[in-house]
Short mmCIF file of C-alpha atoms in Angstrom, two decimals:
data_model
loop_
_atom_site.label_atom_id
_atom_site.label_comp_id
_atom_site.label_asym_id
_atom_site.label_seq_id
_atom_site.Cartn_x
_atom_site.Cartn_y
_atom_site.Cartn_z
CA MET A 855 53.64 134.50 167.38
CA THR A 856 52.74 133.73 163.76
CA GLU A 857 55.18 132.86 161.04
CA ASN A 858 54.16 135.55 158.52
CA TYR A 859 55.11 139.19 158.66
CA SER A 860 53.95 142.28 156.83
CA PHE A 861 56.69 144.72 156.06
CA SER A 862 56.61 148.28 154.84
CA THR A 863 58.25 149.01 151.51
CA SER A 864 61.16 150.81 153.18
CA ARG A 865 61.80 147.91 155.54
CA LYS A 866 61.69 145.40 152.68
CA GLU A 867 64.30 147.49 150.89
CA ARG A 868 66.53 147.53 153.99
CA ILE A 869 66.15 143.77 154.46
CA ALA A 870 66.83 143.08 150.77
CA PHE A 871 69.95 145.25 150.94
CA GLY A 872 71.11 143.38 154.07
CA ILE A 873 70.66 140.04 152.32
CA TYR A 874 72.63 141.35 149.35
CA LEU A 875 75.49 142.46 151.61
CA ARG A 876 75.67 139.10 153.39
CA THR A 877 75.05 136.70 150.52
CA GLY A 878 75.33 138.54 147.21
CA ARG A 879 71.74 137.53 146.38
CA LYS A 880 69.38 140.14 145.00
CA VAL A 881 65.90 139.84 146.47
CA ILE A 882 62.87 141.50 144.93
CA PHE A 883 59.70 141.67 147.01
CA SER A 884 56.22 141.89 145.62
CA ASP A 885 53.54 143.56 147.74
CA ASP A 886 52.28 140.25 149.09
CA THR A 887 55.68 138.68 149.78
CA ASP A 888 56.10 136.94 153.12
CA LEU A 889 59.71 137.07 154.22
CA GLU A 890 61.46 134.36 156.15
CA ILE A 891 64.35 135.80 158.11
CA LYS A 892 67.41 133.65 158.69
CA SER A 893 68.44 134.28 162.28
CA ASN A 894 69.68 131.02 163.79
CA PRO A 895 72.39 132.12 166.23
CA TRP A 896 74.31 128.83 166.31
CA HIS A 897 75.55 127.71 162.94
CA ASP A 898 78.51 126.44 161.00
CA PRO A 899 80.29 129.57 159.68
CA GLU A 900 81.45 127.61 156.61
CA THR A 901 78.03 126.39 155.45
CA GLY A 902 75.58 128.52 157.42
CA ARG A 903 73.84 125.36 158.61
CA PHE A 904 72.41 125.21 162.12
CA THR A 905 74.31 123.15 164.68
CA PHE A 906 74.06 122.32 168.34
CA LYS A 907 75.40 124.98 170.69
CA GLY A 908 79.17 124.81 170.90
CA GLN A 909 79.64 123.00 167.59
CA GLY A 910 79.49 126.09 165.45
CA LYS A 911 80.34 129.71 165.94
CA TYR A 912 77.92 131.93 167.79
CA TYR A 913 76.72 135.12 166.15
CA THR A 914 74.23 137.37 167.86
CA HIS A 915 71.03 138.17 166.00
CA GLY A 916 71.82 140.48 163.14
CA GLY A 917 75.50 139.45 163.11
CA ALA A 918 77.48 137.96 160.27
CA ALA A 919 75.96 134.76 158.95
CA GLN A 920 75.53 132.87 155.72
CA THR A 921 72.10 132.13 154.35
CA ASP A 922 71.07 128.49 154.77
CA LYS A 923 69.34 127.45 151.60
CA ASN A 924 67.93 124.46 153.48
CA SER A 925 66.18 126.62 156.13
CA GLU A 926 62.71 125.32 156.71
CA LYS A 927 59.62 127.45 156.32
CA PRO A 928 56.73 126.01 158.35
CA ASN A 929 53.81 124.70 156.33
CA LYS A 930 50.26 126.01 156.68
CA ASN A 931 49.28 123.48 159.37
CA GLN A 932 52.30 124.43 161.47
CA ARG A 933 51.55 128.15 161.05
CA ASP A 934 47.93 127.59 162.07
CA LEU A 935 49.06 125.60 165.12
CA GLN A 936 51.48 128.29 166.20
CA THR A 937 48.84 130.98 165.65
CA SER A 938 46.51 129.11 167.97
CA ASP A 939 49.23 128.50 170.53
CA ALA A 940 50.36 132.12 170.40
CA LYS A 941 46.85 133.16 171.38
CA LYS A 942 46.86 130.56 174.13
CA SER A 943 50.16 131.91 175.48
CA LYS A 944 48.48 135.23 176.29
CA SER A 945 46.94 133.57 179.34
CA ASP A 946 50.23 132.09 180.57
CA ASN A 947 50.46 133.99 183.85
CA LYS A 948 52.81 136.96 183.47
CA ILE A 949 54.51 135.77 180.29
CA ASN A 950 52.48 138.14 178.13
CA GLU A 951 53.74 141.05 180.22
CA ILE A 952 57.33 140.40 179.17
CA GLN A 953 58.39 143.12 176.78
CA GLU A 954 61.21 141.80 174.64
CA ASP A 955 62.73 142.95 171.36
CA GLU A 956 60.51 141.46 168.67
CA SER A 957 63.04 142.43 166.01
CA LYS A 958 65.23 139.67 167.45
CA TYR A 959 62.52 137.02 167.30
CA ILE A 960 63.30 133.88 165.31
CA PRO A 961 60.27 133.63 163.00
CA TYR A 962 59.81 129.86 163.04
CA LEU A 963 59.81 129.62 166.86
CA SER A 964 56.77 130.08 169.09
CA GLU A 965 56.23 133.39 170.85
CA ILE A 966 56.93 132.02 174.31
CA HIS A 967 60.10 130.29 173.07
CA ASN A 968 61.37 133.59 171.69
CA LYS A 969 60.48 135.43 174.89
CA LEU A 970 62.19 132.92 177.16
CA ILE A 971 65.36 132.96 175.05
CA GLN A 972 65.67 136.70 175.56
CA LEU A 973 64.44 136.80 179.15
CA SER A 974 66.65 133.98 180.42
CA GLY A 975 69.71 135.67 178.94
CA LYS A 976 69.28 138.53 181.42
CA TYR A 977 69.79 136.31 184.47
CA PRO A 978 73.24 134.69 184.26
CA PRO A 979 74.65 132.62 187.11
CA ARG A 980 77.06 134.01 189.67
CA SER A 981 80.61 133.91 188.37
CA VAL A 982 81.80 131.22 190.78
CA THR A 983 79.08 128.71 189.79
CA LYS A 984 80.43 125.32 188.74
CA GLU A 985 78.78 123.24 186.01
CA TRP A 986 78.34 119.47 185.91
CA SER A 987 80.44 117.46 183.45
CA ALA A 988 81.38 113.90 182.53
CA SER A 989 84.54 114.19 184.63
CA ASP A 990 82.40 115.10 187.65
CA ILE A 991 80.43 111.88 187.20
CA ALA A 992 83.67 109.89 187.05
CA ASN A 993 85.00 111.54 190.21
CA TRP A 994 81.66 111.03 191.95
CA GLN A 995 81.66 107.29 191.17
CA ILE A 996 85.28 106.91 192.28
CA ASP A 997 84.57 108.71 195.57
CA LYS A 998 81.48 106.62 196.09
CA LEU A 999 83.30 103.33 195.50
CA MET A 1000 86.62 104.14 197.16
CA LEU A 1001 85.68 106.52 199.97
CA GLY A 1002 81.96 106.01 200.42
CA ASN A 1003 81.21 109.74 200.38
CA GLY A 1004 80.28 110.34 196.75
CA ASN A 1005 76.73 111.39 197.53
CA GLU A 1006 77.82 114.22 199.80
CA GLU A 1007 80.02 115.60 197.03
CA VAL A 1008 77.03 115.58 194.68
CA PHE A 1009 74.89 117.40 197.22
CA LYS A 1010 77.60 120.03 197.66
CA PHE A 1011 77.56 120.55 193.92
CA LYS A 1012 73.75 120.80 193.85
CA ARG A 1013 73.71 123.42 196.60
CA GLN A 1014 76.27 125.67 194.93
CA TRP A 1015 74.52 125.29 191.55
CA VAL A 1016 71.10 126.29 192.90
CA ARG A 1017 72.65 129.20 194.75
CA GLY A 1018 74.57 130.26 191.67
CA TYR A 1019 71.41 130.29 189.54
CA ARG A 1020 69.15 131.83 192.19
CA ASP A 1021 68.41 134.92 190.09
CA SER A 1022 67.04 132.78 187.25
CA ILE A 1023 65.11 130.60 189.69
CA LYS A 1024 63.42 133.52 191.45
CA LYS A 1025 62.54 135.35 188.23
CA ALA A 1026 61.18 132.19 186.59
CA ALA A 1027 59.04 131.46 189.67
CA ASP A 1028 57.70 135.01 189.63
CA ILE A 1029 56.83 134.95 185.93
CA PHE A 1030 54.91 131.68 186.24
CA ASP A 1031 53.43 132.36 189.69
CA LEU A 1032 55.11 129.48 191.50
CA PRO A 1033 56.81 129.25 194.91
CA PRO A 1034 60.52 129.83 194.16
CA GLU A 1035 61.35 126.94 196.50
CA LEU A 1036 59.40 124.61 194.18
CA VAL A 1037 61.42 125.64 191.13
CA ALA A 1038 64.63 125.49 193.19
CA GLY A 1039 63.67 122.06 194.54
CA VAL A 1040 63.17 120.53 191.10
CA ALA A 1041 66.46 122.06 189.93
CA PHE A 1042 68.19 120.72 193.06
CA ILE A 1043 66.94 117.18 192.42
CA GLU A 1044 67.67 117.12 188.69
CA VAL A 1045 71.04 118.86 188.39
CA GLY A 1046 74.06 116.61 188.76
CA GLY A 1047 72.68 113.73 186.69
CA ASP A 1048 73.76 112.84 183.18
CA PRO A 1049 75.84 115.61 181.61
CA LEU A 1050 74.90 117.09 178.24
CA GLU A 1051 77.30 114.78 176.41
CA ILE A 1052 75.42 111.70 177.66
CA ASP A 1053 72.04 113.25 176.76
CA LYS A 1054 73.20 113.72 173.18
CA ILE A 1055 74.41 110.13 172.93
CA ALA A 1056 71.11 108.82 174.28
CA TYR A 1057 69.20 110.94 171.78
CA SER A 1058 71.34 109.85 168.84
CA VAL A 1059 70.89 106.10 169.43
CA ARG A 1060 67.12 106.18 169.95
CA ILE A 1061 64.79 105.75 167.01
CA ASP A 1062 61.45 107.16 165.90
CA ASN A 1063 59.24 108.69 168.60
CA SER A 1064 61.41 107.39 171.44
CA LYS A 1065 63.85 110.21 170.65
CA ASP A 1066 61.32 112.69 171.97
CA LYS A 1067 61.35 110.97 175.36
CA THR A 1068 65.05 111.75 175.84
CA SER A 1069 65.63 114.09 178.79
CA PHE A 1070 67.97 117.01 178.20
CA GLY A 1071 69.72 119.66 180.21
CA ASN A 1072 70.44 120.22 183.86
CA VAL A 1073 66.74 120.13 184.72
CA SER A 1074 66.21 116.88 182.76
CA ILE A 1075 63.14 117.71 180.69
CA GLN A 1076 62.02 115.48 177.83
CA LEU A 1077 62.02 116.96 174.36
CA ARG A 1078 58.29 116.26 173.97
CA ARG A 1079 57.45 118.01 177.25
CA ALA A 1080 59.62 120.95 176.26
CA ALA A 1081 57.81 121.23 172.93
CA GLU A 1082 54.42 121.14 174.67
CA SER A 1083 55.38 123.75 177.27
CA LEU A 1084 56.81 126.00 174.57
CA ASN A 1085 53.40 125.96 172.87
CA TYR A 1086 54.24 123.82 169.87
CA GLY A 1087 51.13 121.79 170.73
CA THR A 1088 50.58 118.33 172.18
CA GLY A 1089 50.39 116.78 168.72
CA TYR A 1090 53.29 118.86 167.49
CA GLN A 1091 55.06 118.37 164.19
CA LEU A 1092 58.37 120.11 164.65
CA THR A 1093 60.47 121.20 161.73
CA GLU A 1094 64.10 120.18 161.97
CA SER A 1095 65.09 123.77 162.71
CA GLN A 1096 62.56 124.00 165.55
CA ARG A 1097 63.69 120.69 166.99
CA ARG A 1098 67.34 121.67 166.97
CA MET A 1099 66.62 125.07 168.46
CA ILE A 1100 64.63 123.48 171.31
CA LEU A 1101 67.54 121.15 172.05
CA SER A 1102 70.03 124.00 171.90
CA SER A 1103 67.84 126.11 174.20
CA ILE A 1104 67.54 123.36 176.81
CA GLU A 1105 71.30 123.02 176.92
CA ASN A 1106 71.46 126.56 178.26
CA SER A 1107 71.06 126.33 182.04
CA GLN A 1108 69.33 129.69 182.39
CA PHE A 1109 66.78 128.84 179.71
CA SER A 1110 66.22 125.36 181.15
CA ILE A 1111 65.26 126.87 184.51
CA PHE A 1112 62.64 129.11 182.90
CA LEU A 1113 61.40 126.17 180.84
CA ALA A 1114 61.14 123.98 183.95
CA ALA A 1115 59.08 126.70 185.64
CA LYS A 1116 56.79 126.92 182.60
CA HIS A 1117 56.33 123.14 182.66
CA LEU A 1118 55.63 123.16 186.40
CA SER A 1119 53.05 125.87 185.77
CA ASP A 1120 51.39 123.68 183.15
CA LEU A 1121 51.37 120.78 185.62
CA ARG A 1122 49.83 123.03 188.28
CA ASP A 1123 47.07 123.98 185.84
CA LEU A 1124 46.39 120.32 185.15
CA ASP A 1125 45.26 119.55 188.72
CA PHE A 1126 44.94 122.90 190.50
CA LYS A 1127 44.16 125.44 187.80
CA GLY A 1128 43.89 128.98 189.10
CA THR A 1129 45.79 128.28 192.32
CA LYS A 1130 48.26 131.06 193.06
CA ALA A 1131 51.71 130.45 194.48
CA SER A 1132 50.72 132.09 197.75
CA ASP A 1133 47.72 129.75 198.11
CA MET A 1134 49.45 126.42 197.42
CA ASN A 1135 49.44 123.89 200.23
CA LYS A 1136 52.01 121.19 200.88
CA ASN A 1137 50.09 118.43 199.09
CA GLN A 1138 49.62 120.55 195.99
CA ILE A 1139 53.31 121.41 195.86
CA GLU A 1140 54.29 117.77 196.28
CA THR A 1141 51.80 116.70 193.59
CA ILE A 1142 53.06 119.26 191.07
CA ALA A 1143 56.69 118.29 191.71
CA ALA A 1144 55.87 114.59 191.49
CA ARG A 1145 54.19 115.13 188.13
CA TYR A 1146 57.45 116.62 186.88
CA ASN A 1147 58.85 113.13 187.42
CA PHE A 1148 55.84 110.99 186.43
CA GLY A 1149 54.18 113.07 183.74
CA THR A 1150 50.64 114.04 182.94
CA GLU A 1151 49.09 110.65 182.29
CA VAL A 1152 48.75 109.44 185.91
CA PRO A 1153 45.28 110.27 187.37
CA LEU A 1154 45.30 112.67 190.31
CA ASP A 1155 44.05 110.09 192.81
CA LYS A 1156 46.85 107.69 191.88
CA MET A 1157 49.43 110.46 192.07
CA GLN A 1158 48.83 110.59 195.82
CA SER A 1159 50.69 107.28 196.18
CA LYS A 1160 53.63 108.56 194.11
CA LEU A 1161 54.63 111.70 195.98
CA GLY A 1162 58.16 110.66 196.98
CA TYR A 1163 59.75 113.03 194.46
CA GLY A 1164 57.59 115.90 195.69
CA ARG A 1165 58.40 115.14 199.32
CA ASN A 1166 62.08 115.42 198.47
CA VAL A 1167 61.29 119.02 197.59
CA THR A 1168 59.20 119.93 200.64
CA LYS A 1169 61.59 118.30 203.13
CA ARG A 1170 64.31 120.68 201.89
CA TRP A 1171 62.03 123.71 201.88
CA ASN A 1172 63.95 125.78 204.43
CA GLU A 1173 67.31 124.86 202.92
CA LEU A 1174 66.07 125.79 199.46
CA ARG A 1175 64.75 129.11 200.74
CA ASN A 1176 68.18 129.92 202.19
CA LEU A 1177 69.97 128.90 198.99
CA ILE A 1178 68.02 131.35 196.85
CA LYS A 1179 68.08 134.33 199.22
#
């Protein structure tokens, strides 16, 4: 999705009036004006500035918000990159078939990012699903040291979490043409690691490009991999608003499942492009899952000696299938 929009005169008048109501600013559009819409949902209600989820007050798109005078408008290179990536996203399996409300799109985000934000919101977890926290890690370590059964408690948590999010897992697998057990298996392995609080600390203390190698969310995906899978390009130059919105999105468990599926789909296309979910064999599944852990740089022949992560998925195949029924 590109960054520029053409608006009819009547719509420009409605938008200008809306801005006046919210901010008191009078906006006059010329015929060739490109409008940047402020629609960050998480922001500080006092300043209007974007924050991480939970640190500000949430307003749905179109709700009350202050205009952030520091909002970033992507430069020409970024717009060209997103235009190219938006065209590329049309071949991303069934993602182009998703019909979402474009009026709610955040203009500076990629098309697939916008679509997954809306789509993932339709598949909440079951009400009894427990989430992982810093206190869970403390209890796990105590049980492990004192009682010797900490690992079983973690596995109990993993099972209930995968089962609780089975609707998201199955839909994400369908959209990206993957076996749902593969998506469930990666989620099973990753959830129950560092909680979000630890991820943020790790990100804050790292410097330069190493920040982008920080893994976030319950599915533990690096910021750089998230940016690539969300079609910001492999040599991306994220604006601060884009970067913060990616981090905020990953913190949402539903979104992170869809993002993990998109990334797994990209990894499938790296080695086995064109292979449908129904045609995948055990080695292919293990290779794709292992790449989730090792990345894209390892040659395919060398990946065959690094399939332990993938085998942890396939050995639980029947259990995973039962969890997501």
